[in-house]
Amino acid sequence: MFLPRSVKVKRTPDEDKSCTAKKHKLSSGGSLLEETTEFQDCKSVGTETSASTYSLSETVQEHTEPAAADLGVANTPLGKDNQNTDEDGSLEEPIKSFSKSQRWAEPGEPVCVVCGRYGEYICDKTDEDVCSLECKAKHLLQTQAKEKQLRSDQCTDSQAEAHLLNTPYFYKDHSFILGLQDEQVENLKLQLGIAVQGQQVPRPIVEFEHCGFPETLNNNLKNSGYEVPTPIQMQMIPVGLLGRDILASADTGSGKTAAFLLPVIMKVLKETETPSALILAPTRELAIQIERQAKELMAGLPNMRTVLLVGGLPLPPQLHRLKQSVKVIIATPGRLLEILKQSSVQLHSVKIVVVDEDKKLFKPPVLVFVDCKLGADLLSDAVHKITGLQCTAMHSEKSQVERTDILQGLLQEKYEVIVSTGVLGRGLDLVNVKLVVNFDMPSTMDEYVHQVGRAGRLGHSGTAITFINNNSKKLFWDVVKRVKPTGTILPPQLLNSPYLHDQKRREQQRLKQLQSSLVTGDNIMDIIKKHNKNNSQR
Ligand code: AMP
């Protein structure tokens, strides 16, 4: 069915303004009465009637046949609805056969999808605007061609997919790389800051094309803006593609993620057992970032599904997805353990494990001391917001249950930072704390010694970082005396402080006085003489 966007009314844009056409986008299933256009007081159509509905007349048939035949497409049959309109058909314009007889569209008017003229009709098969039978036929041809192409693309895609899955992938040095002299390779590595240890480490690649990746993956790299590999990628990708174990280190932002993701993708592509790879990341944010990058690189590759297992998001959807034959798990250790404990999920099909930023993963917790409850709450929130680390505050307002939970969390490395008032300063053996920060210097040396003593218990070494300012000036000399013998380099502001020198001088004077009042072999005669003199004077 070929439906009018509006009833044919010969009308130029500046014709009778009292005649207003209300246009409806027509639905092919609707009744023709609903589908036609309403006119109000439409003098220009040359009718006195107040009839407000019009429909297509038999003239459509006349024009349909030659136009469709010319273009070699099936005739556009008129629906039954279209044939009942003879009564007022005389009022109508015949449907335009040819595009050239249609006017150009005014701003805001519908436009023919084929030629850009006034899109007066709606093609019922596609719901697109067309200007004439000619363009409708062309439009249908185009649509059919597109559908055919899509079907053949899908066919080619599935063939390519089958090919991709059936062809084994082995990494070997590209001929360009093989053609380089040893000195050239060493020079390249030197210039790029690549240092390697290990046996028969393959040469670095220079371009992604040297890896022989499938076209889809090469395109994904380009789409992500990865034109050339970064140094860590140049060296790590061939080693990973060979399936070797790697311990790699490079600066933040140097492209490490793609350096491990690309070999992982190539390795799991043909794996049938799922999950095939596990990527552990220390923080939720990093895990999310890795998954995003993985999805970008995997786009269009067959059966490559990922799951993100991180805390802070509901667990059931993550568990559900984990069970949907996912190839790659990206997880934080805490959430992964939680899931493994709670469910029957097993990881024996996992062949590749990547631990991203292992230093962060196993970093012992930090204990920060402040001097008030509000300070503990505020600092804990700020540290969490700024660094993303798992933080909590500990002070006397926490209930016993909360305190126990926090201490357990600290021991189980659930918390990376605890900000505490003096309540954690004494007695407790927090064996895994290696770093204490005295954010507020305690008011007494006794307290200070207990607090720094929380780091490095049971003979382990630990570190304390102390912030000190003039609020603690009375302790300057005591702190220096206590800390200097450990070999710690003290800040010049402290060492040069007049308060410190004043305290030092007073102490020396006190010592002198004390010494002079003590009886020793050296001063005994002086003391006797002084005593005699005083007595004789009396
Ligand atoms: P990463 O060190 O893995 O966190 O990567 C840092 C940023 O560099 C990320 O935004 C990556 O998308 C981007 N990146 C990684 N490899 C390349 C590359 N070869 N070319 C351009 N950008 C890259």
Coordinates of C-alpha atoms and ligand atoms in Angstrom, one line a residue:
M1 CA 0.0 0.0 0.0
F2 CA 1.2 3.4 -0.8
L3 CA -0.2 6.0 1.6
P4 CA -0.5 9.7 1.2
R5 CA 1.3 11.8 3.7
S6 CA -1.4 14.3 2.8
V7 CA -4.2 14.4 0.4
K8 CA -3.2 15.6 -2.9
V9 CA -3.9 19.3 -3.1
K10 CA -2.2 21.4 -5.6
R11 CA -0.7 23.9 -3.3
T12 CA 2.3 26.0 -3.5
P13 CA 3.9 27.2 -0.2
D14 CA 2.4 30.7 -0.6
E15 CA -1.0 29.6 -1.6
D16 CA -4.2 30.2 0.4
K17 CA -3.0 30.4 4.0
S18 CA -6.5 29.8 5.2
C19 CA -6.1 26.2 4.2
T20 CA -4.2 24.3 6.8
A21 CA -3.1 20.8 6.4
K22 CA -2.7 18.7 9.5
K23 CA -0.4 15.9 8.6
H24 CA -0.3 12.5 10.3
K25 CA 2.4 10.0 10.0
L26 CA 0.3 7.1 8.8
S27 CA 0.2 3.6 10.1
S28 CA -0.2 1.1 7.4
G29 CA -2.7 -0.9 9.5
G30 CA -5.0 2.1 10.3
S31 CA -8.2 2.9 8.5
L32 CA -8.0 5.2 5.7
L33 CA -10.3 7.7 7.3
E34 CA -7.8 8.1 10.0
E35 CA -5.0 8.1 7.6
T36 CA -6.0 11.0 5.5
T37 CA -5.5 14.6 6.1
E38 CA -8.0 17.0 7.5
F39 CA -8.7 20.3 5.9
Q40 CA -10.5 23.2 7.4
D41 CA -12.4 25.6 5.1
C42 CA -10.2 24.6 2.2
K43 CA -11.2 26.8 -0.6
S44 CA -8.4 25.9 -2.8
V45 CA -9.6 22.4 -3.4
G46 CA -12.6 23.8 -5.2
T47 CA -15.2 22.2 -3.0
E48 CA -18.0 23.6 -0.9
T49 CA -18.3 20.6 1.2
S50 CA -17.4 20.5 4.7
A51 CA -16.1 17.1 4.2
S52 CA -12.9 16.8 6.0
T53 CA -11.6 13.5 4.9
Y54 CA -10.2 12.5 1.5
S55 CA -8.6 9.4 0.2
L56 CA -6.6 8.2 -2.7
S57 CA -8.5 7.7 -6.0
E58 CA -8.1 5.2 -8.7
T59 CA -5.6 7.5 -10.4
V60 CA -3.0 5.8 -8.2
Q61 CA -3.4 2.6 -10.1
E62 CA -2.8 4.4 -13.4
H63 CA 0.5 5.7 -12.3
T64 CA 1.7 2.8 -10.3
E65 CA 1.9 0.3 -13.0
P66 CA 4.3 2.1 -15.5
A67 CA 6.5 3.4 -12.7
A68 CA 6.9 0.1 -11.0
A69 CA 7.3 -1.7 -14.3
D70 CA 10.0 0.7 -15.4
L71 CA 11.9 0.1 -12.3
G72 CA 11.5 -3.6 -12.4
V73 CA 10.0 -4.0 -9.0
A74 CA 6.7 -5.7 -8.0
N75 CA 3.7 -3.6 -8.6
T76 CA 2.5 -1.8 -5.6
P77 CA -1.0 -3.1 -5.1
L78 CA -3.6 -0.8 -3.8
G79 CA -5.3 -1.9 -0.7
K80 CA -9.0 -2.5 -0.5
D81 CA -9.3 0.7 1.5
N82 CA -8.0 2.7 -1.4
Q83 CA -10.7 1.7 -3.7
N84 CA -13.7 3.0 -1.8
T85 CA -12.9 6.6 -2.4
D86 CA -14.3 7.4 -5.7
E87 CA -17.0 9.6 -4.3
D88 CA -14.7 12.4 -3.5
G89 CA -11.7 11.2 -5.5
S90 CA -12.2 14.1 -8.0
L91 CA -10.8 16.4 -5.3
E92 CA -7.5 14.7 -5.2
E93 CA -4.3 15.1 -6.9
P94 CA -2.9 12.0 -8.5
I95 CA 0.1 10.5 -6.7
K96 CA 3.2 11.8 -8.3
S97 CA 4.7 9.2 -10.5
F98 CA 8.1 10.9 -10.9
S99 CA 10.4 12.6 -8.6
K100 CA 10.9 15.5 -10.9
S101 CA 7.3 16.4 -10.7
Q102 CA 7.4 16.8 -6.9
R103 CA 8.3 20.2 -5.4
W104 CA 11.2 20.7 -3.1
A105 CA 10.5 20.6 0.6
E106 CA 10.0 23.7 2.7
P107 CA 11.9 24.0 5.9
G108 CA 10.4 21.6 8.5
E109 CA 8.5 19.6 5.9
P110 CA 9.1 15.9 5.5
V111 CA 11.8 15.0 2.9
C112 CA 12.0 12.1 0.5
V113 CA 14.6 9.6 1.7
V114 CA 15.7 9.0 -1.9
C115 CA 15.8 12.4 -3.7
G116 CA 15.4 14.9 -0.9
R117 CA 12.2 16.5 -2.4
Y118 CA 9.0 17.0 -0.5
G119 CA 8.3 13.6 1.1
E120 CA 4.6 13.7 0.6
Y121 CA 3.8 10.0 1.0
I122 CA 4.8 7.3 3.4
C123 CA 6.1 4.0 2.1
D124 CA 4.0 1.5 4.0
K125 CA 6.7 -1.1 3.8
T126 CA 9.4 0.9 5.5
D127 CA 7.5 3.8 7.1
E128 CA 9.9 6.2 5.3
D129 CA 8.9 9.4 3.5
V130 CA 9.0 9.4 -0.2
C131 CA 8.0 11.9 -2.8
S132 CA 6.7 9.8 -5.7
L133 CA 6.2 6.3 -7.0
E134 CA 9.5 6.5 -8.7
C135 CA 11.3 7.2 -5.4
K136 CA 9.2 4.6 -3.6
A137 CA 10.3 2.0 -6.0
K138 CA 14.0 3.1 -5.8
H139 CA 13.7 3.2 -2.0
L140 CA 12.3 -0.4 -2.0
L141 CA 15.2 -1.5 -4.2
Q142 CA 17.7 0.1 -2.0
T143 CA 16.1 -1.5 1.1
Q144 CA 16.1 -4.9 -0.5
A145 CA 19.8 -4.5 -1.5
K146 CA 20.7 -3.4 2.0
E147 CA 18.9 -6.4 3.5
K148 CA 20.6 -8.7 1.1
Q149 CA 24.0 -7.2 2.0
L150 CA 23.2 -7.6 5.7
R151 CA 22.3 -11.2 5.2
S152 CA 25.5 -11.9 3.3
D153 CA 27.5 -9.9 5.8
Q154 CA 26.0 -12.0 8.6
C155 CA 26.9 -15.1 6.6
T156 CA 30.5 -13.8 6.0
D157 CA 30.7 -12.9 9.7
S158 CA 29.7 -16.3 10.8
Q159 CA 32.1 -17.8 8.3
A160 CA 34.9 -15.5 9.5
E161 CA 34.0 -16.4 13.1
A162 CA 34.1 -20.1 12.3
H163 CA 37.5 -19.6 10.6
L164 CA 38.8 -17.6 13.5
L165 CA 37.8 -20.2 16.0
N166 CA 39.1 -23.1 14.0
T167 CA 42.5 -21.7 13.0
P168 CA 45.1 -22.2 15.7
Y169 CA 47.1 -19.1 16.5
F170 CA 50.8 -19.3 17.1
Y171 CA 52.9 -16.2 17.7
K172 CA 56.1 -16.0 15.7
D173 CA 58.4 -13.1 15.0
H174 CA 57.2 -11.0 12.0
S175 CA 59.6 -11.0 9.1
F176 CA 60.3 -7.3 9.7
I177 CA 61.4 -8.1 13.3
L178 CA 63.4 -11.1 12.1
G179 CA 65.2 -8.9 9.6
L180 CA 66.6 -6.6 12.2
Q181 CA 70.2 -7.0 13.4
D182 CA 70.8 -7.9 17.1
E183 CA 72.4 -4.5 17.7
Q184 CA 69.4 -2.8 16.1
V185 CA 67.1 -4.6 18.5
E186 CA 69.3 -3.8 21.5
N187 CA 69.6 -0.2 20.5
L188 CA 65.8 0.0 20.2
K189 CA 65.3 -1.5 23.6
L190 CA 67.8 0.8 25.1
Q191 CA 66.2 3.9 23.6
L192 CA 62.7 2.7 24.7
G193 CA 63.9 1.9 28.2
I194 CA 63.0 -1.8 27.8
A195 CA 65.0 -4.1 30.1
V196 CA 64.4 -7.8 30.2
Q197 CA 65.5 -10.8 32.2
G198 CA 64.8 -14.4 31.4
Q199 CA 65.7 -17.0 28.8
Q200 CA 65.0 -16.6 25.1
V201 CA 62.9 -13.6 25.5
P202 CA 61.3 -12.8 22.1
R203 CA 62.2 -9.5 20.4
P204 CA 59.8 -6.6 20.9
I205 CA 57.2 -5.9 18.2
V206 CA 57.3 -2.5 16.7
E207 CA 53.7 -2.4 15.3
F208 CA 50.5 -4.1 16.3
E209 CA 50.4 -5.6 12.8
H210 CA 53.4 -7.7 13.7
C211 CA 51.3 -9.8 16.0
G212 CA 49.0 -11.3 13.3
F213 CA 45.9 -10.4 15.2
P214 CA 42.4 -11.0 13.6
E215 CA 41.2 -8.1 11.5
T216 CA 38.4 -7.4 14.1
L217 CA 41.0 -7.0 16.9
N218 CA 43.2 -4.8 14.7
N219 CA 40.2 -2.6 13.9
N220 CA 39.3 -2.4 17.6
L221 CA 42.9 -1.2 18.4
K222 CA 42.5 1.5 15.8
N223 CA 39.1 2.5 17.0
S224 CA 40.5 2.8 20.6
G225 CA 43.2 5.2 19.2
Y226 CA 46.0 2.7 19.6
E227 CA 48.1 3.4 16.6
V228 CA 51.5 2.1 17.8
P229 CA 52.3 0.0 20.8
T230 CA 53.9 1.6 23.9
P231 CA 57.3 0.2 25.0
I232 CA 55.7 -2.1 27.7
Q233 CA 53.3 -3.4 25.0
M234 CA 56.1 -3.9 22.5
Q235 CA 57.9 -6.3 24.8
M236 CA 55.1 -7.8 26.8
I237 CA 52.7 -8.7 24.1
P238 CA 55.0 -11.2 22.2
V239 CA 56.0 -12.8 25.5
G240 CA 52.4 -13.1 26.5
L241 CA 51.3 -14.4 23.1
L242 CA 53.9 -17.2 23.5
G243 CA 52.1 -18.2 26.7
R244 CA 55.0 -17.5 29.0
D245 CA 54.8 -16.3 32.6
I246 CA 55.6 -12.6 32.9
L247 CA 56.4 -10.3 35.8
A248 CA 56.3 -6.8 34.3
S249 CA 56.6 -3.4 35.7
A250 CA 56.1 0.0 34.1
D251 CA 54.9 3.5 35.1
T252 CA 51.3 4.2 35.6
G253 CA 49.6 5.2 32.3
S254 CA 52.2 3.4 30.2
G255 CA 49.7 1.0 28.6
K256 CA 50.1 -2.0 30.9
T257 CA 46.5 -2.9 30.8
A258 CA 46.4 -3.5 27.0
A259 CA 49.8 -5.2 27.3
F260 CA 48.3 -8.0 29.3
L261 CA 44.8 -7.8 27.8
L262 CA 45.8 -8.5 24.2
P263 CA 47.6 -11.8 24.9
V264 CA 44.7 -12.8 27.2
I265 CA 42.2 -12.1 24.5
M266 CA 44.1 -14.1 21.9
K267 CA 44.6 -17.0 24.4
V268 CA 40.9 -17.2 25.5
L269 CA 39.5 -16.6 22.0
K270 CA 39.6 -20.3 21.2
E271 CA 39.0 -21.6 24.7
T272 CA 35.7 -23.5 25.0
E273 CA 35.8 -24.0 28.8
T274 CA 34.7 -21.0 30.8
P275 CA 35.7 -18.9 32.6
S276 CA 39.1 -19.0 31.0
A277 CA 41.0 -16.0 32.4
L278 CA 41.0 -14.2 35.7
I279 CA 42.2 -10.7 36.2
L280 CA 42.7 -9.5 39.7
A281 CA 42.8 -5.8 40.4
P282 CA 43.3 -4.2 43.8
T283 CA 40.5 -1.6 43.6
R284 CA 37.0 -1.5 42.3
E285 CA 37.8 1.5 40.1
L286 CA 40.8 -0.2 38.5
A287 CA 38.7 -3.4 37.8
I288 CA 36.0 -1.3 36.2
Q289 CA 38.6 0.5 34.0
I290 CA 40.1 -2.9 33.0
E291 CA 36.7 -4.3 32.0
R292 CA 35.9 -1.2 30.0
Q293 CA 39.1 -1.6 28.0
A294 CA 38.7 -5.3 27.6
K295 CA 35.2 -4.8 26.1
E296 CA 36.5 -2.2 23.7
L297 CA 39.3 -4.6 22.5
M298 CA 37.0 -7.6 22.4
A299 CA 34.1 -5.9 20.5
G300 CA 33.0 -8.1 17.6
L301 CA 35.1 -11.1 18.5
P302 CA 33.0 -14.3 18.9
N303 CA 31.8 -15.5 22.4
M304 CA 33.9 -13.0 24.3
R305 CA 32.0 -12.2 27.5
T306 CA 33.3 -10.6 30.6
V307 CA 32.1 -10.3 34.2
L308 CA 33.0 -7.7 36.8
L309 CA 33.1 -9.0 40.3
V310 CA 33.7 -6.0 42.6
G311 CA 32.4 -4.9 46.0
G312 CA 30.1 -1.9 46.5
L313 CA 27.7 -3.2 43.8
P314 CA 25.0 -5.8 44.4
L315 CA 26.3 -9.4 44.4
P316 CA 23.4 -11.4 42.9
P317 CA 23.7 -9.9 39.4
Q318 CA 27.4 -10.4 39.4
L319 CA 27.0 -14.1 40.4
H320 CA 24.3 -14.5 37.8
R321 CA 26.5 -13.2 35.1
L322 CA 29.4 -15.3 36.2
K323 CA 27.3 -18.3 35.5
Q324 CA 26.6 -17.2 31.9
S325 CA 29.7 -18.8 30.2
V326 CA 31.9 -15.7 30.5
K327 CA 35.4 -15.9 29.2
V328 CA 37.1 -13.4 31.4
I329 CA 36.6 -12.5 35.0
I330 CA 37.8 -9.1 36.3
A331 CA 37.6 -9.1 40.0
T332 CA 38.8 -7.5 43.2
P333 CA 40.1 -10.2 45.6
G334 CA 37.6 -9.4 48.4
R335 CA 34.5 -9.9 46.2
L336 CA 36.0 -12.9 44.4
L337 CA 36.6 -14.7 47.8
E338 CA 33.1 -13.7 48.9
I339 CA 31.6 -15.3 45.8
L340 CA 33.7 -18.4 46.0
K341 CA 32.7 -18.9 49.6
Q342 CA 29.0 -18.4 49.0
S343 CA 28.5 -20.3 45.7
S344 CA 29.3 -23.4 43.9
V345 CA 31.3 -21.5 41.3
Q346 CA 34.7 -23.1 40.6
L347 CA 37.7 -21.7 38.8
H348 CA 39.4 -24.8 37.6
S349 CA 38.8 -23.9 33.9
V350 CA 40.9 -20.7 34.4
K351 CA 44.1 -21.0 32.5
I352 CA 45.4 -17.5 32.7
V353 CA 45.7 -15.4 35.8
V354 CA 46.7 -11.7 35.7
V355 CA 47.4 -9.8 38.9
D356 CA 47.4 -6.2 38.2
E357 CA 49.4 -4.0 40.5
D358 CA 50.3 -6.7 43.0
K359 CA 52.1 -4.3 45.3
K360 CA 48.9 -2.6 46.0
L361 CA 47.1 -5.9 46.4
F362 CA 49.1 -7.1 49.3
K363 CA 49.9 -3.7 50.8
P364 CA 49.6 -3.9 54.6
P365 CA 47.1 -1.5 56.2
V366 CA 48.1 2.0 57.4
L367 CA 47.2 3.2 60.9
V368 CA 46.6 7.0 61.1
F369 CA 46.4 8.7 64.5
V370 CA 44.4 12.0 65.0
D371 CA 43.6 13.8 68.2
C372 CA 39.7 13.9 68.1
K373 CA 36.7 11.8 67.0
L374 CA 35.5 14.4 64.4
G375 CA 39.0 14.5 62.9
A376 CA 39.0 10.7 62.6
D377 CA 35.6 10.7 60.8
L378 CA 36.5 13.6 58.5
L379 CA 39.9 12.3 57.6
S380 CA 38.7 8.8 56.9
D381 CA 36.0 10.1 54.5
A382 CA 38.5 12.4 52.8
V383 CA 41.1 9.7 52.3
H384 CA 38.5 7.3 50.9
K385 CA 37.1 10.0 48.5
I386 CA 40.4 11.1 47.2
T387 CA 42.3 7.8 47.0
G388 CA 39.5 5.2 46.7
L389 CA 41.2 3.2 49.4
Q390 CA 39.0 1.3 51.9
C391 CA 39.0 3.5 55.0
T392 CA 37.3 3.5 58.4
A393 CA 37.4 5.6 61.5
M394 CA 37.9 4.3 65.0
H395 CA 37.2 6.2 68.2
S396 CA 35.4 6.0 71.5
E397 CA 32.0 6.6 70.1
K398 CA 32.1 3.3 68.1
S399 CA 30.2 0.5 69.7
Q400 CA 32.0 -2.6 70.9
V401 CA 30.5 -4.5 67.9
E402 CA 31.8 -1.9 65.5
R403 CA 35.2 -1.9 67.2
T404 CA 35.5 -5.6 66.9
D405 CA 34.4 -5.5 63.2
I406 CA 37.0 -2.8 62.5
L407 CA 39.8 -4.7 64.1
Q408 CA 38.9 -7.9 62.3
G409 CA 38.7 -5.9 59.1
L410 CA 42.1 -4.6 59.7
L411 CA 43.6 -8.0 60.3
Q412 CA 41.8 -9.5 57.3
E413 CA 43.0 -6.5 55.1
K414 CA 39.4 -5.5 54.5
Y415 CA 40.5 -1.9 55.4
E416 CA 43.5 -0.3 53.8
V417 CA 43.5 2.7 56.1
I418 CA 42.2 3.1 59.7
V419 CA 42.0 6.6 61.1
S420 CA 41.9 6.4 64.9
T421 CA 42.1 8.5 68.0
G422 CA 44.3 7.3 70.8
V423 CA 42.0 4.3 71.4
L424 CA 44.1 2.1 69.2
G425 CA 47.4 3.6 70.5
R426 CA 48.1 1.1 73.3
G427 CA 48.3 -2.5 73.9
L428 CA 46.8 -4.1 70.8
D429 CA 49.1 -6.2 68.6
L430 CA 48.2 -5.1 65.1
V431 CA 50.8 -7.3 63.6
N432 CA 50.1 -6.5 59.9
V433 CA 50.4 -2.7 60.4
K434 CA 53.7 -1.6 58.9
L435 CA 53.0 2.1 58.7
V436 CA 51.8 4.5 61.4
V437 CA 51.1 8.1 60.5
N438 CA 50.8 10.5 63.4
F439 CA 48.6 13.0 61.6
D440 CA 48.2 14.9 64.8
M441 CA 51.2 14.7 67.1
P442 CA 50.1 13.4 70.5
S443 CA 50.3 15.7 73.5
T444 CA 52.8 13.5 75.4
M445 CA 55.9 11.6 74.6
D446 CA 54.5 8.6 76.3
E447 CA 51.5 8.5 74.0
Y448 CA 53.8 9.1 71.0
V449 CA 56.0 6.2 71.8
H450 CA 53.0 3.9 72.1
Q451 CA 51.5 5.0 68.8
V452 CA 54.6 4.6 66.7
G453 CA 55.1 1.3 68.5
R454 CA 51.9 -0.1 66.6
A455 CA 54.1 -0.3 63.5
G456 CA 56.4 -3.3 63.2
R457 CA 55.4 -5.5 66.1
L458 CA 57.0 -8.8 67.1
G459 CA 60.4 -7.8 65.8
H460 CA 59.2 -6.8 62.4
S461 CA 60.4 -3.5 61.1
G462 CA 57.9 -0.7 60.6
T463 CA 57.7 3.0 59.7
A464 CA 56.2 6.0 61.4
I465 CA 55.6 9.3 59.7
T466 CA 54.9 12.1 62.1
F467 CA 53.4 15.5 61.3
I468 CA 54.5 18.1 63.9
N469 CA 54.0 21.8 64.1
N470 CA 54.4 24.5 66.8
N471 CA 51.3 23.3 68.6
S472 CA 53.6 20.6 69.9
K473 CA 56.6 22.8 70.5
K474 CA 57.1 21.7 74.1
L475 CA 58.0 18.3 72.7
F476 CA 60.5 19.3 70.1
W477 CA 63.6 18.5 72.0
D478 CA 62.2 15.2 73.4
V479 CA 61.2 14.0 69.9
V480 CA 64.6 14.8 68.4
K481 CA 66.3 13.0 71.2
R482 CA 64.1 10.0 70.8
V483 CA 64.1 9.8 67.0
K484 CA 67.6 10.9 66.0
P485 CA 69.4 7.8 67.3
T486 CA 67.3 5.6 64.9
G487 CA 69.1 7.3 62.0
T488 CA 66.0 9.2 60.9
I489 CA 66.6 12.4 58.9
L490 CA 64.8 15.2 60.7
P491 CA 63.4 18.2 58.9
P492 CA 65.5 21.4 59.2
Q493 CA 62.5 23.4 60.3
L494 CA 62.5 21.2 63.5
L495 CA 66.2 21.1 63.9
N496 CA 66.5 24.9 63.5
S497 CA 63.5 25.7 65.7
P498 CA 64.3 28.3 68.4
Y499 CA 62.0 26.3 70.7
L500 CA 64.2 23.3 70.3
H501 CA 67.4 25.2 71.0
D502 CA 65.8 26.9 74.0
Q503 CA 64.8 23.5 75.4
K504 CA 68.2 22.1 74.7
R505 CA 70.0 25.0 76.5
R506 CA 67.7 24.7 79.5
E507 CA 68.3 21.1 79.7
Q508 CA 72.0 21.5 79.6
Q509 CA 71.8 24.2 82.3
R510 CA 69.8 21.8 84.5
L511 CA 72.3 19.1 83.9
K512 CA 75.1 21.4 84.9
Q513 CA 73.3 22.3 88.1
L514 CA 72.7 18.8 88.8
Q515 CA 76.3 17.8 88.1
S516 CA 77.6 20.6 90.3
S517 CA 75.5 19.3 93.2
L518 CA 76.8 15.8 92.8
V519 CA 79.8 14.7 94.9
T520 CA 82.5 13.1 92.7
G521 CA 86.3 12.5 93.2
D522 CA 87.0 15.5 91.0
N523 CA 84.9 18.1 92.9
I524 CA 85.1 16.8 96.5
M525 CA 87.9 19.2 97.6
D526 CA 86.1 22.1 96.0
I527 CA 82.9 21.2 97.8
I528 CA 84.8 21.0 101.2
K529 CA 86.5 24.3 100.7
K530 CA 83.3 26.0 99.8
H531 CA 81.6 24.5 102.8
N532 CA 84.4 25.7 105.2
K533 CA 84.4 29.2 103.7
N534 CA 80.6 29.5 104.2
N535 CA 81.0 28.3 107.8
S536 CA 83.9 30.7 108.7
Q537 CA 81.9 33.6 107.2
R538 CA 79.1 32.8 109.6
Ligands
AMP1 P1 47.2 2.0 31.3 O1 48.6 2.3 31.7 O2 47.0 0.6 30.8 O3 46.2 2.4 32.4 O4 46.9 2.9 30.0 C1 46.8 4.3 30.1 C2 46.0 4.9 28.9 O5 46.7 4.7 27.7 C3 44.6 4.3 28.7 O6 43.7 5.3 28.5 C4 44.8 3.4 27.5 O7 43.5 3.4 26.8 C5 45.8 4.2 26.7 N1 46.6 3.4 25.8 C6 47.2 2.1 26.1 N2 47.9 1.7 25.1 C7 47.9 2.6 24.1 C8 48.5 2.8 22.8 N3 49.2 1.8 22.3 N4 48.2 3.9 22.1 C9 47.5 4.9 22.7 N5 46.9 4.8 23.9 C10 47.1 3.7 24.6

